[in-house]
Amino acid sequence: MTVQDAIKKRRTFAIISHPDAGKTTITEQLLYFGGEIREAGTVKGKKTGTFAKSDWMDIEKQRGISVTSSVMQFDYAGKRVNILDTPGHEDFSEDTYRTLMAVDAAVMVVDSAKGIEAQTKKLFEVVKHRNIPVFTFINKLDRDGREPLDLLEELEEVLGIASYPMNWPIGMGKSFAGLYDLHHQRLELYKGDRRFAELAEGKELFADNPFYEQVLEDVELLEEAGNAFSEEAVLTGDLTPVFFGSALTNFGVQTFLDTFLDYAPEPHSHKTTEERAVSPYDETFSGFVFKIQANMDPRHRDRIAFVRIVSGEFEPGMAVKLTRTGKTLKLANVTQFMAESRESVGRAVAGDIIGVYDTGTYQVGDTLTAGKQTFAFEPLPTFTPELFMKVTAKNVMKQKSFHKGIEQLVQEGAIQLYTNYQTGEYMLGAVGQLQFEVFKHRMENEYKAEVVMTPMGKKTVRWLKPEDLDERMSSSRNILAKDRFEQPVFLFENDFALGWFADKYPDVVLEEKMS
Ligand code: G4P
């Protein structure tokens, strides 16, 4: 197969959801269809407790699992599928957001009883910013949930995205009987021996189902007053195709996968800092680091840098240039994510992810290029932290390793650092609790610097222009600080404190993001 043909087959996406919506369950079903696992329910071994989500240190001990489950690759229906994990919960971190920079599409899993939840909304906003396609799977139809029309309305109101139902549930919970598949114009049956039926058979098949008449009315309404399906609008992220189903009972998941793969885009081109678009079909290899996972092996200080290949093909041992330092490196020790038994092992092309062993060479956002040209991809966005901790060295004699550790971890993008303007104290900012735990663990293990961390809780961060800086503006409800680029920033106690400040100093421009 030519490189071009191989690239055309790639489909790289992330599943975004609030914890417990069913992301793991769906992922397992997808891997099962891809023949990667024999039985759904084996990826995380949740039942046996070998991979408790909340326990990062346990995850640490099982690095093998944690690396492979960061990227899951399988072949299905002539496509090579890469699923990138976006951990939720305690695992939530800037990595979660940055992973979304490395995908070409997102699948949003929603619990039908809960609707759009906080984490889904946050992740969706990052995805929306990139204008990539979002496919929605409304899960747990085997349980009683909210009215489907309600859920669609919520998508539009809370997320501001138009939706198109690809199928429509017939009943729910105990009376769940199947799906009216608008897209394929057929019925998908929940029970019995047949999986599909003609639309015309519906009246007979669902004669006893009190919801079927309602479904026909809903479908008519959707066809008349709902959004029209438009592949173009799907590809620009303006319309989300919505699928209903039940991951636990493996219903509707395969239809979802088949249809998703019909519409999910092939690898995107990526822009450089000079606004040039690098096409996946450019012959020369290029890629960027979107995530660094620490301490793959406890005996060494190494990590894995996850690289999204933007163009060309990776070849083991190839020489690439790291744009930031200008140095040439050999990509010798690289992990790929295809099961060993597969044919064409070792082939990684644009759209794929490779894991490069790193002993401190790489930083998140780094560009790698082969060939003669040098360029950098657009920097990855930084995300405004919400949680803060004060941090000091436990042992005053270890100041040197303390500073070195902080400097390197901040540079790597593992955590954000702020310095109190008045006292000079260090404060760490993160988007999720896990980032602090990882920081502490790595400081102790990699830099032999024990730290004392004092929670400061949530803060609302706002940057201000250096010329507006006036220390007298600082009060008991905010902390004036400098970010790691020495830019002045206020950490407000809450939104109320921010509002109060904005009223008092209407001329001071406060920015949500570092400009
Ligand atoms: P997550 O990765 O998004 O956090 O969710 P996960 O798949 O772990 O699912 C969360 C819970 O919801 C699990 O139950 C799972 O079995 C259940 N679930 C997922 N999909 C469906 C569905 O379609 N219908 C129903 N009824 N339940 C579903 P749990 O009891 O929390 O975990 P477990 O003990 O079963 O592993």
mmCIF file with all atom_site columns, N, CA and C and ligand atoms in Angstrom, residues 17-26 46-47 53 139-143 245-249, ligand 1:
data_model
loop_
_atom_site.group_PDB
_atom_site.id
_atom_site.type_symbol
_atom_site.label_atom_id
_atom_site.label_alt_id
_atom_site.label_comp_id
_atom_site.label_asym_id
_atom_site.label_entity_id
_atom_site.label_seq_id
_atom_site.pdbx_PDB_ins_code
_atom_site.Cartn_x
_atom_site.Cartn_y
_atom_site.Cartn_z
_atom_site.occupancy
_atom_site.B_iso_or_equiv
_atom_site.pdbx_formal_charge
_atom_site.auth_seq_id
_atom_site.auth_comp_id
_atom_site.auth_asym_id
_atom_site.auth_atom_id
_atom_site.pdbx_PDB_model_num
ATOM   1   N N   . SER A 1 17  ? -16.342 13.010 27.411 1.00 0.00 ? 17  SER A N   1
ATOM   2   C CA  . SER A 1 17  ? -17.566 12.819 28.197 1.00 0.00 ? 17  SER A CA  1
ATOM   3   C C   . SER A 1 17  ? -17.309 13.178 29.644 1.00 0.00 ? 17  SER A C   1
ATOM   4   N N   . HIS A 1 18  ? -18.368 13.312 30.359 1.00 0.00 ? 18  HIS A N   1
ATOM   5   C CA  . HIS A 1 18  ? -18.278 13.471 31.805 1.00 0.00 ? 18  HIS A CA  1
ATOM   6   C C   . HIS A 1 18  ? -18.063 12.068 32.390 1.00 0.00 ? 18  HIS A C   1
ATOM   7   N N   . PRO A 1 19  ? -17.330 11.954 33.512 1.00 0.00 ? 19  PRO A N   1
ATOM   8   C CA  . PRO A 1 19  ? -17.148 10.632 34.098 1.00 0.00 ? 19  PRO A CA  1
ATOM   9   C C   . PRO A 1 19  ? -18.477 9.898  34.276 1.00 0.00 ? 19  PRO A C   1
ATOM   10  N N   . ASP A 1 20  ? -18.449 8.604  34.003 1.00 0.00 ? 20  ASP A N   1
ATOM   11  C CA  . ASP A 1 20  ? -19.598 7.708  34.196 1.00 0.00 ? 20  ASP A CA  1
ATOM   12  C C   . ASP A 1 20  ? -20.634 7.734  33.085 1.00 0.00 ? 20  ASP A C   1
ATOM   13  N N   . ALA A 1 21  ? -20.406 8.520  32.052 1.00 0.00 ? 21  ALA A N   1
ATOM   14  C CA  . ALA A 1 21  ? -21.377 8.543  30.946 1.00 0.00 ? 21  ALA A CA  1
ATOM   15  C C   . ALA A 1 21  ? -21.294 7.254  30.134 1.00 0.00 ? 21  ALA A C   1
ATOM   16  N N   . GLY A 1 22  ? -20.121 6.564  30.216 1.00 0.00 ? 22  GLY A N   1
ATOM   17  C CA  . GLY A 1 22  ? -20.001 5.288  29.499 1.00 0.00 ? 22  GLY A CA  1
ATOM   18  C C   . GLY A 1 22  ? -18.866 5.249  28.496 1.00 0.00 ? 22  GLY A C   1
ATOM   19  N N   . LYS A 1 23  ? -17.908 6.147  28.638 1.00 0.00 ? 23  LYS A N   1
ATOM   20  C CA  . LYS A 1 23  ? -16.791 6.199  27.686 1.00 0.00 ? 23  LYS A CA  1
ATOM   21  C C   . LYS A 1 23  ? -16.005 4.892  27.648 1.00 0.00 ? 23  LYS A C   1
ATOM   22  N N   . THR A 1 24  ? -15.692 4.365  28.820 1.00 0.00 ? 24  THR A N   1
ATOM   23  C CA  . THR A 1 24  ? -14.917 3.121  28.868 1.00 0.00 ? 24  THR A CA  1
ATOM   24  C C   . THR A 1 24  ? -15.699 1.974  28.236 1.00 0.00 ? 24  THR A C   1
ATOM   25  N N   . THR A 1 25  ? -16.970 1.914  28.562 1.00 0.00 ? 25  THR A N   1
ATOM   26  C CA  . THR A 1 25  ? -17.804 0.831  28.041 1.00 0.00 ? 25  THR A CA  1
ATOM   27  C C   . THR A 1 25  ? -17.851 0.903  26.508 1.00 0.00 ? 25  THR A C   1
ATOM   28  N N   . ILE A 1 26  ? -18.023 2.075  25.974 1.00 0.00 ? 26  ILE A N   1
ATOM   29  C CA  . ILE A 1 26  ? -18.068 2.217  24.514 1.00 0.00 ? 26  ILE A CA  1
ATOM   30  C C   . ILE A 1 26  ? -16.711 1.899  23.894 1.00 0.00 ? 26  ILE A C   1
ATOM   31  N N   . LYS A 1 46  ? -11.813 -3.032 35.381 1.00 0.00 ? 46  LYS A N   1
ATOM   32  C CA  . LYS A 1 46  ? -12.446 -2.311 36.478 1.00 0.00 ? 46  LYS A CA  1
ATOM   33  C C   . LYS A 1 46  ? -12.988 -3.252 37.545 1.00 0.00 ? 46  LYS A C   1
ATOM   34  N N   . LYS A 1 47  ? -13.586 -4.312 37.060 1.00 0.00 ? 47  LYS A N   1
ATOM   35  C CA  . LYS A 1 47  ? -14.247 -5.223 37.988 1.00 0.00 ? 47  LYS A CA  1
ATOM   36  C C   . LYS A 1 47  ? -13.267 -5.821 39.003 1.00 0.00 ? 47  LYS A C   1
ATOM   37  N N   . LYS A 1 53  ? -9.523  4.071  38.740 1.00 0.00 ? 53  LYS A N   1
ATOM   38  C CA  . LYS A 1 53  ? -9.287  5.345  38.080 1.00 0.00 ? 53  LYS A CA  1
ATOM   39  C C   . LYS A 1 53  ? -8.685  6.396  38.996 1.00 0.00 ? 53  LYS A C   1
ATOM   40  N N   . ASN A 1 139 ? -26.225 7.755  25.515 1.00 0.00 ? 139 ASN A N   1
ATOM   41  C CA  . ASN A 1 139 ? -26.060 6.402  26.046 1.00 0.00 ? 139 ASN A CA  1
ATOM   42  C C   . ASN A 1 139 ? -27.086 6.051  27.127 1.00 0.00 ? 139 ASN A C   1
ATOM   43  N N   . LYS A 1 140 ? -27.125 4.790  27.433 1.00 0.00 ? 140 LYS A N   1
ATOM   44  C CA  . LYS A 1 140 ? -27.921 4.228  28.541 1.00 0.00 ? 140 LYS A CA  1
ATOM   45  C C   . LYS A 1 140 ? -29.419 4.249  28.277 1.00 0.00 ? 140 LYS A C   1
ATOM   46  N N   . LEU A 1 141 ? -29.797 4.002  27.020 1.00 0.00 ? 141 LEU A N   1
ATOM   47  C CA  . LEU A 1 141 ? -31.213 3.972  26.681 1.00 0.00 ? 141 LEU A CA  1
ATOM   48  C C   . LEU A 1 141 ? -31.942 2.800  27.326 1.00 0.00 ? 141 LEU A C   1
ATOM   49  N N   . ASP A 1 142 ? -31.171 1.826  27.822 1.00 0.00 ? 142 ASP A N   1
ATOM   50  C CA  . ASP A 1 142 ? -31.800 0.693  28.515 1.00 0.00 ? 142 ASP A CA  1
ATOM   51  C C   . ASP A 1 142 ? -32.303 1.113  29.890 1.00 0.00 ? 142 ASP A C   1
ATOM   52  N N   . ARG A 1 143 ? -31.993 2.355  30.265 1.00 0.00 ? 143 ARG A N   1
ATOM   53  C CA  . ARG A 1 143 ? -32.510 2.889  31.528 1.00 0.00 ? 143 ARG A CA  1
ATOM   54  C C   . ARG A 1 143 ? -33.423 4.059  31.223 1.00 0.00 ? 143 ARG A C   1
ATOM   55  N N   . GLY A 1 245 ? -28.329 4.922  21.925 1.00 0.00 ? 245 GLY A N   1
ATOM   56  C CA  . GLY A 1 245 ? -27.963 3.519  22.096 1.00 0.00 ? 245 GLY A CA  1
ATOM   57  C C   . GLY A 1 245 ? -27.697 3.169  23.536 1.00 0.00 ? 245 GLY A C   1
ATOM   58  N N   . SER A 1 246 ? -27.200 1.975  23.710 1.00 0.00 ? 246 SER A N   1
ATOM   59  C CA  . SER A 1 246 ? -26.888 1.488  25.047 1.00 0.00 ? 246 SER A CA  1
ATOM   60  C C   . SER A 1 246 ? -25.582 0.708  24.966 1.00 0.00 ? 246 SER A C   1
ATOM   61  N N   . ALA A 1 247 ? -24.533 1.315  25.479 1.00 0.00 ? 247 ALA A N   1
ATOM   62  C CA  . ALA A 1 247 ? -23.213 0.699  25.351 1.00 0.00 ? 247 ALA A CA  1
ATOM   63  C C   . ALA A 1 247 ? -23.145 -0.599 26.151 1.00 0.00 ? 247 ALA A C   1
ATOM   64  N N   . LEU A 1 248 ? -23.764 -0.586 27.318 1.00 0.00 ? 248 LEU A N   1
ATOM   65  C CA  . LEU A 1 248 ? -23.659 -1.745 28.206 1.00 0.00 ? 248 LEU A CA  1
ATOM   66  C C   . LEU A 1 248 ? -24.256 -2.990 27.560 1.00 0.00 ? 248 LEU A C   1
ATOM   67  N N   . THR A 1 249 ? -25.366 -2.818 26.859 1.00 0.00 ? 249 THR A N   1
ATOM   68  C CA  . THR A 1 249 ? -25.978 -3.978 26.214 1.00 0.00 ? 249 THR A CA  1
ATOM   69  C C   . THR A 1 249 ? -25.531 -4.071 24.756 1.00 0.00 ? 249 THR A C   1
HETATM 70  P P1  . G4P B 2 .   ? -16.801 6.391  31.942 1.00 0.00 ? 1   G4P B P1  1
HETATM 71  O O1  . G4P B 2 .   ? -15.666 5.650  31.319 1.00 0.00 ? 1   G4P B O1  1
HETATM 72  O O2  . G4P B 2 .   ? -17.424 7.401  31.042 1.00 0.00 ? 1   G4P B O2  1
HETATM 73  O O3  . G4P B 2 .   ? -16.520 6.933  33.298 1.00 0.00 ? 1   G4P B O3  1
HETATM 74  O O4  . G4P B 2 .   ? -18.000 5.357  32.171 1.00 0.00 ? 1   G4P B O4  1
HETATM 75  P P2  . G4P B 2 .   ? -17.999 3.781  32.214 1.00 0.00 ? 1   G4P B P2  1
HETATM 76  O O5  . G4P B 2 .   ? -17.935 3.215  30.853 1.00 0.00 ? 1   G4P B O5  1
HETATM 77  O O6  . G4P B 2 .   ? -17.044 3.308  33.225 1.00 0.00 ? 1   G4P B O6  1
HETATM 78  O O7  . G4P B 2 .   ? -19.495 3.567  32.724 1.00 0.00 ? 1   G4P B O7  1
HETATM 79  C C1  . G4P B 2 .   ? -19.930 4.087  33.959 1.00 0.00 ? 1   G4P B C1  1
HETATM 80  C C2  . G4P B 2 .   ? -21.042 3.209  34.517 1.00 0.00 ? 1   G4P B C2  1
HETATM 81  O O8  . G4P B 2 .   ? -22.156 3.241  33.636 1.00 0.00 ? 1   G4P B O8  1
HETATM 82  C C3  . G4P B 2 .   ? -20.654 1.755  34.642 1.00 0.00 ? 1   G4P B C3  1
HETATM 83  O O9  . G4P B 2 .   ? -21.356 1.216  35.710 1.00 0.00 ? 1   G4P B O9  1
HETATM 84  C C4  . G4P B 2 .   ? -21.191 1.156  33.369 1.00 0.00 ? 1   G4P B C4  1
HETATM 85  O O10 . G4P B 2 .   ? -21.424 -0.217 33.470 1.00 0.00 ? 1   G4P B O10 1
HETATM 86  C C5  . G4P B 2 .   ? -22.469 1.926  33.207 1.00 0.00 ? 1   G4P B C5  1
HETATM 87  N N1  . G4P B 2 .   ? -22.925 2.003  31.819 1.00 0.00 ? 1   G4P B N1  1
HETATM 88  C C6  . G4P B 2 .   ? -22.235 2.307  30.711 1.00 0.00 ? 1   G4P B C6  1
HETATM 89  N N2  . G4P B 2 .   ? -23.010 2.246  29.620 1.00 0.00 ? 1   G4P B N2  1
HETATM 90  C C7  . G4P B 2 .   ? -24.240 1.898  30.051 1.00 0.00 ? 1   G4P B C7  1
HETATM 91  C C8  . G4P B 2 .   ? -25.481 1.653  29.397 1.00 0.00 ? 1   G4P B C8  1
HETATM 92  O O11 . G4P B 2 .   ? -25.617 1.749  28.184 1.00 0.00 ? 1   G4P B O11 1
HETATM 93  N N3  . G4P B 2 .   ? -26.530 1.319  30.198 1.00 0.00 ? 1   G4P B N3  1
HETATM 94  C C9  . G4P B 2 .   ? -26.419 1.191  31.540 1.00 0.00 ? 1   G4P B C9  1
HETATM 95  N N4  . G4P B 2 .   ? -27.502 0.845  32.219 1.00 0.00 ? 1   G4P B N4  1
HETATM 96  N N5  . G4P B 2 .   ? -25.271 1.401  32.193 1.00 0.00 ? 1   G4P B N5  1
HETATM 97  C C10 . G4P B 2 .   ? -24.195 1.756  31.449 1.00 0.00 ? 1   G4P B C10 1
HETATM 98  P P3  . G4P B 2 .   ? -20.737 1.072  37.167 1.00 0.00 ? 1   G4P B P3  1
HETATM 99  O O12 . G4P B 2 .   ? -21.700 0.298  37.940 1.00 0.00 ? 1   G4P B O12 1
HETATM 100 O O13 . G4P B 2 .   ? -20.339 2.401  37.678 1.00 0.00 ? 1   G4P B O13 1
HETATM 101 O O14 . G4P B 2 .   ? -19.408 0.331  36.894 1.00 0.00 ? 1   G4P B O14 1
HETATM 102 P P4  . G4P B 2 .   ? -19.167 -1.201 36.816 1.00 0.00 ? 1   G4P B P4  1
HETATM 103 O O15 . G4P B 2 .   ? -19.107 -1.617 38.206 1.00 0.00 ? 1   G4P B O15 1
HETATM 104 O O16 . G4P B 2 .   ? -20.315 -1.766 36.040 1.00 0.00 ? 1   G4P B O16 1
HETATM 105 O O17 . G4P B 2 .   ? -17.868 -1.346 36.094 1.00 0.00 ? 1   G4P B O17 1
#
